[in-house]
Coordinates of N, CA and C in Angstrom, one line a residue:
X1 N 3.6 22.7 -14.1 CA 3.2 21.3 -13.7 C 3.9 20.4 -12.3
X2 N 3.0 19.5 -11.9 CA 3.8 19.2 -10.4 C 3.7 17.8 -10.6
X3 N 5.0 17.2 -10.4 CA 5.7 15.7 -10.9 C 4.3 15.3 -9.4
X4 N 4.1 13.9 -9.4 CA 3.5 13.1 -8.4 C 4.4 12.0 -8.6
X5 N 5.2 11.8 -7.8 CA 6.2 10.5 -8.1 C 7.1 10.6 -9.5
X6 N 7.1 9.4 -10.0 CA 8.4 8.7 -11.4 C 6.8 8.8 -12.8
X7 N 6.0 8.3 -12.1 CA 5.0 8.5 -13.4 C 3.7 9.3 -13.6
X8 N 3.4 9.6 -12.5 CA 2.8 10.6 -13.5 C 2.6 12.2 -12.8
X9 N 1.7 13.4 -13.1 CA 2.2 14.6 -13.2 C 0.8 15.3 -13.2
X10 N 0.4 16.0 -12.5 CA -0.6 16.8 -12.1 C -0.7 18.7 -13.0
X11 N -0.9 18.8 -14.1 CA -1.3 19.6 -15.1 C -2.5 20.7 -14.4
X12 N -2.1 21.8 -15.3 CA -3.9 22.4 -15.5 C -3.7 24.0 -16.4
X13 N -5.2 23.4 -16.8 CA -5.5 25.1 -17.9 C -6.5 25.4 -16.8
X14 N -6.7 26.5 -17.7 CA -7.5 28.0 -17.3 C -9.2 27.5 -16.0
X15 N -9.2 26.1 -16.7 CA -11.0 25.7 -16.2 C -10.6 23.7 -15.7
X16 N -9.7 23.6 -15.7 CA -9.3 21.9 -15.8 C -8.2 22.1 -14.6
X17 N -8.7 20.1 -13.8 CA -7.0 20.2 -13.6 C -6.7 19.1 -14.2
X18 N -5.5 18.7 -15.4 CA -5.1 17.2 -15.9 C -4.0 16.4 -14.9
X19 N -4.8 14.9 -15.0 CA -4.1 14.2 -14.7 C -3.2 13.3 -15.5
X20 N -1.7 13.1 -16.4 CA -0.8 13.0 -17.3 C 0.1 12.1 -16.5
X21 N 0.5 10.6 -17.2 CA 0.9 9.5 -16.9 C 2.2 10.1 -17.7
X22 N 3.4 9.6 -17.5 CA 4.6 9.1 -18.3 C 4.8 8.1 -19.0
X23 N 4.7 8.0 -20.5 CA 4.9 7.5 -21.2 C 5.8 7.1 -21.9
X24 N 6.5 6.1 -22.5 CA 7.8 6.1 -23.6 C 7.1 6.1 -24.9
X25 N 7.9 6.2 -25.5 CA 7.7 6.7 -27.6 C 8.4 5.6 -28.6
X26 N 7.8 5.4 -29.4 CA 8.9 4.3 -29.8 C 9.9 4.7 -30.0
X27 N 10.9 6.3 -30.3 CA 12.1 6.7 -30.3 C 12.8 6.2 -28.5
X28 N 12.0 5.9 -27.6 CA 12.5 5.2 -26.3 C 12.6 7.3 -25.5
X29 N 12.2 7.6 -26.2 CA 12.1 9.0 -24.9 C 10.2 8.8 -24.5
X30 N 10.7 10.0 -23.3 CA 9.0 9.5 -22.2 C 8.5 11.3 -22.8
X31 N 7.0 11.2 -22.9 CA 6.3 12.2 -23.2 C 5.4 12.2 -22.1
X32 N 4.2 12.8 -21.6 CA 3.0 12.4 -20.5 C 2.2 12.8 -21.3
X33 N 1.1 12.2 -21.0 CA -0.1 11.7 -21.6 C -1.7 12.0 -21.0
X34 N -1.6 12.6 -21.3 CA -3.4 13.0 -20.6 C -4.1 12.1 -20.1
X35 N -4.5 11.2 -18.9 CA -5.4 10.5 -18.0 C -6.1 11.1 -18.3
X36 N -6.7 12.1 -17.7 CA -8.2 13.2 -18.0 C -8.2 13.9 -17.0
X37 N -9.5 14.8 -17.5 CA -9.7 16.2 -17.3 C -10.6 16.1 -16.3
X38 N -10.8 17.3 -14.8 CA -11.2 17.2 -13.8 C -11.0 18.3 -12.9
X39 N -12.8 18.7 -12.1 CA -12.5 20.1 -11.9 C -12.3 20.3 -10.6
X40 N -11.7 19.3 -9.4 CA -10.2 20.2 -8.4 C -10.0 18.8 -8.5
X41 N -9.2 19.4 -8.0 CA -7.5 18.4 -7.4 C -8.0 17.2 -7.0
X42 N -8.6 17.5 -6.1 CA -9.2 16.3 -4.9 C -9.7 14.9 -6.2
X43 N -10.1 15.4 -6.7 CA -11.4 14.4 -7.9 C -10.0 14.2 -8.6
X44 N -8.8 15.1 -9.0 CA -7.8 14.2 -10.3 C -6.3 13.2 -9.5
X45 N -6.7 13.2 -7.5 CA -5.9 12.9 -6.9 C -7.2 11.3 -7.1
X46 N -8.3 11.2 -6.4 CA -9.1 10.4 -5.9 C -8.8 9.6 -7.6
X47 N -9.2 9.8 -8.6 CA -9.1 8.8 -9.8 C -7.1 8.5 -9.8
X48 N -5.9 9.2 -9.6 CA -4.7 8.5 -9.4 C -5.4 7.5 -8.3
X49 N -5.8 7.5 -7.4 CA -6.0 6.4 -6.3 C -6.6 5.0 -6.9
X50 N -7.5 5.8 -7.8 CA -8.2 4.7 -8.6 C -7.2 3.9 -9.5
X51 N -7.1 4.6 -9.7 CA -6.4 3.9 -11.7 C -5.1 2.9 -10.3
X52 N -4.4 3.5 -9.7 CA -3.6 2.7 -8.5 C -3.7 1.0 -8.4
X53 N -5.3 0.8 -7.9 CA -6.3 -0.3 -7.7 C -6.2 -1.2 -8.9
X54 N -6.7 -0.1 -9.2 CA -7.2 -1.0 -11.0 C -6.2 -1.6 -11.4
X55 N -4.4 -1.5 -11.6 CA -3.2 -1.4 -11.6 C -2.9 -2.8 -11.2
X56 N -3.2 -2.4 -10.0 CA -3.4 -4.5 -9.2 C -4.4 -5.2 -9.7
X57 N -5.1 -5.1 -10.3 CA -5.6 -6.1 -11.0 C -6.8 -7.2 -10.1
X58 N -7.2 -6.5 -8.2 CA -7.4 -6.9 -7.2 C -7.0 -8.0 -7.5
X59 N -5.0 -8.9 -7.5 CA -5.4 -9.8 -6.7 C -5.2 -10.2 -6.0
X60 N -5.0 -9.2 -4.7 CA -5.9 -10.1 -3.4 C -5.1 -9.1 -2.9
X61 N -5.9 -8.9 -1.2 CA -6.6 -7.8 -0.7 C -5.1 -7.1 0.3
X62 N -4.0 -7.8 0.0 CA -2.8 -7.6 1.0 C -1.7 -6.2 -0.7
X63 N -1.9 -6.8 -1.8 CA -1.8 -6.4 -3.2 C -2.6 -4.5 -3.2
X64 N -3.5 -4.8 -2.8 CA -4.6 -3.8 -2.9 C -4.1 -2.0 -1.7
X65 N -3.9 -2.8 -0.3 CA -3.6 -2.5 0.3 C -2.2 -1.3 0.3
X66 N -1.2 -2.7 -0.3 CA 0.3 -1.9 -0.7 C -0.3 -0.6 -1.8
X67 N -0.8 -1.4 -2.2 CA -1.3 0.0 -3.8 C -2.3 1.1 -3.2
X68 N -2.6 1.2 -2.5 CA -3.4 2.3 -1.6 C -2.6 3.4 -0.7
X69 N -1.7 2.6 0.1 CA -0.9 3.3 0.6 C 0.5 3.5 -0.1
X70 N 1.0 3.4 -1.1 CA 1.6 4.0 -1.9 C 1.3 5.5 -2.4
X71 N 0.0 4.8 -2.6 CA 0.1 6.1 -3.2 C -0.3 7.5 -2.4
X72 N -1.5 6.9 -0.7 CA -1.3 7.9 -0.3 C 0.2 8.7 0.2
X73 N 0.7 7.6 -0.2 CA 2.4 8.2 0.5 C 2.9 9.5 -0.6
X74 N 2.3 8.7 -1.7 CA 2.7 10.0 -3.0 C 1.8 11.3 -2.4
X75 N 0.9 10.8 -2.6 CA -0.1 12.9 -2.4 C 0.3 13.3 -0.8
X76 N 0.6 12.5 -0.2 CA 0.7 13.1 1.1 C 2.1 13.8 1.4
X77 N 3.8 13.8 0.0 CA 4.1 14.5 -0.7 C 3.9 15.6 -0.8
X78 N 3.1 15.6 -2.4 CA 2.8 16.9 -3.2 C 3.1 18.2 -2.0
X79 N 3.0 18.4 -0.9 CA 3.3 19.8 -0.3 C 4.7 19.9 -0.7
X80 N 5.9 19.0 -0.1 CA 6.7 19.3 -0.1 C 7.8 19.3 -1.6
X81 N 6.6 19.0 -2.8 CA 7.5 18.8 -4.3 C 7.3 20.1 -4.8
X82 N 8.4 20.4 -5.4 CA 8.4 22.0 -6.5 C 7.6 21.6 -7.7
X83 N 6.8 22.5 -8.1 CA 6.2 22.2 -9.3 C 7.5 22.5 -10.5
X84 N 7.1 22.3 -11.4 CA 8.4 21.7 -12.4 C 8.0 23.5 -13.6
X85 N 8.7 24.3 -14.3 CA 8.2 25.1 -15.0 C 8.5 24.7 -16.8
X86 N 9.5 24.0 -17.6 CA 9.8 23.3 -17.9 C 8.5 22.1 -18.4
X87 N 8.4 21.5 -20.2 CA 7.6 21.0 -19.7 C 5.9 20.8 -20.0
X88 N 4.8 20.1 -21.2 CA 4.1 20.0 -21.5 C 4.1 18.7 -21.5
X89 N 2.2 18.5 -21.4 CA 1.7 17.2 -22.0 C 2.6 16.9 -24.1
X90 N 3.0 15.6 -24.1 CA 3.2 15.9 -24.9 C 5.2 16.3 -25.2
X91 N 5.5 16.8 -24.1 CA 6.4 16.9 -24.7 C 7.5 15.9 -23.0
X92 N 8.8 15.6 -23.4 CA 9.7 15.4 -22.5 C 10.0 16.3 -21.1
X93 N 9.9 14.7 -20.1 CA 9.3 15.2 -18.9 C 11.2 16.1 -17.9
X94 N 10.3 17.0 -18.0 CA 12.3 17.9 -16.9 C 12.2 16.8 -15.6
X95 N 13.9 16.6 -15.8 CA 14.2 16.1 -14.7 C 13.9 14.2 -14.4

């Protein structure tokens, strides 16, 4: 599992790359919920960018540009991040 910032992660199985989001449970713990399954890393990261744009609710162009730049920064930081060896979707996130 590869963390993408504090809210998202990228996981994989034998057939797909899996984009997940960290969400709180009713008990106050946090788990990863699957956003979607993708055939390539590129398509998963493209969906992350689209999610971040949709989260702005298209309020104004400046807000959208900021969301795009922040997401690009998260993606560009990925090669320097370490993949975690613990935690699966539905488990408590590590770190």
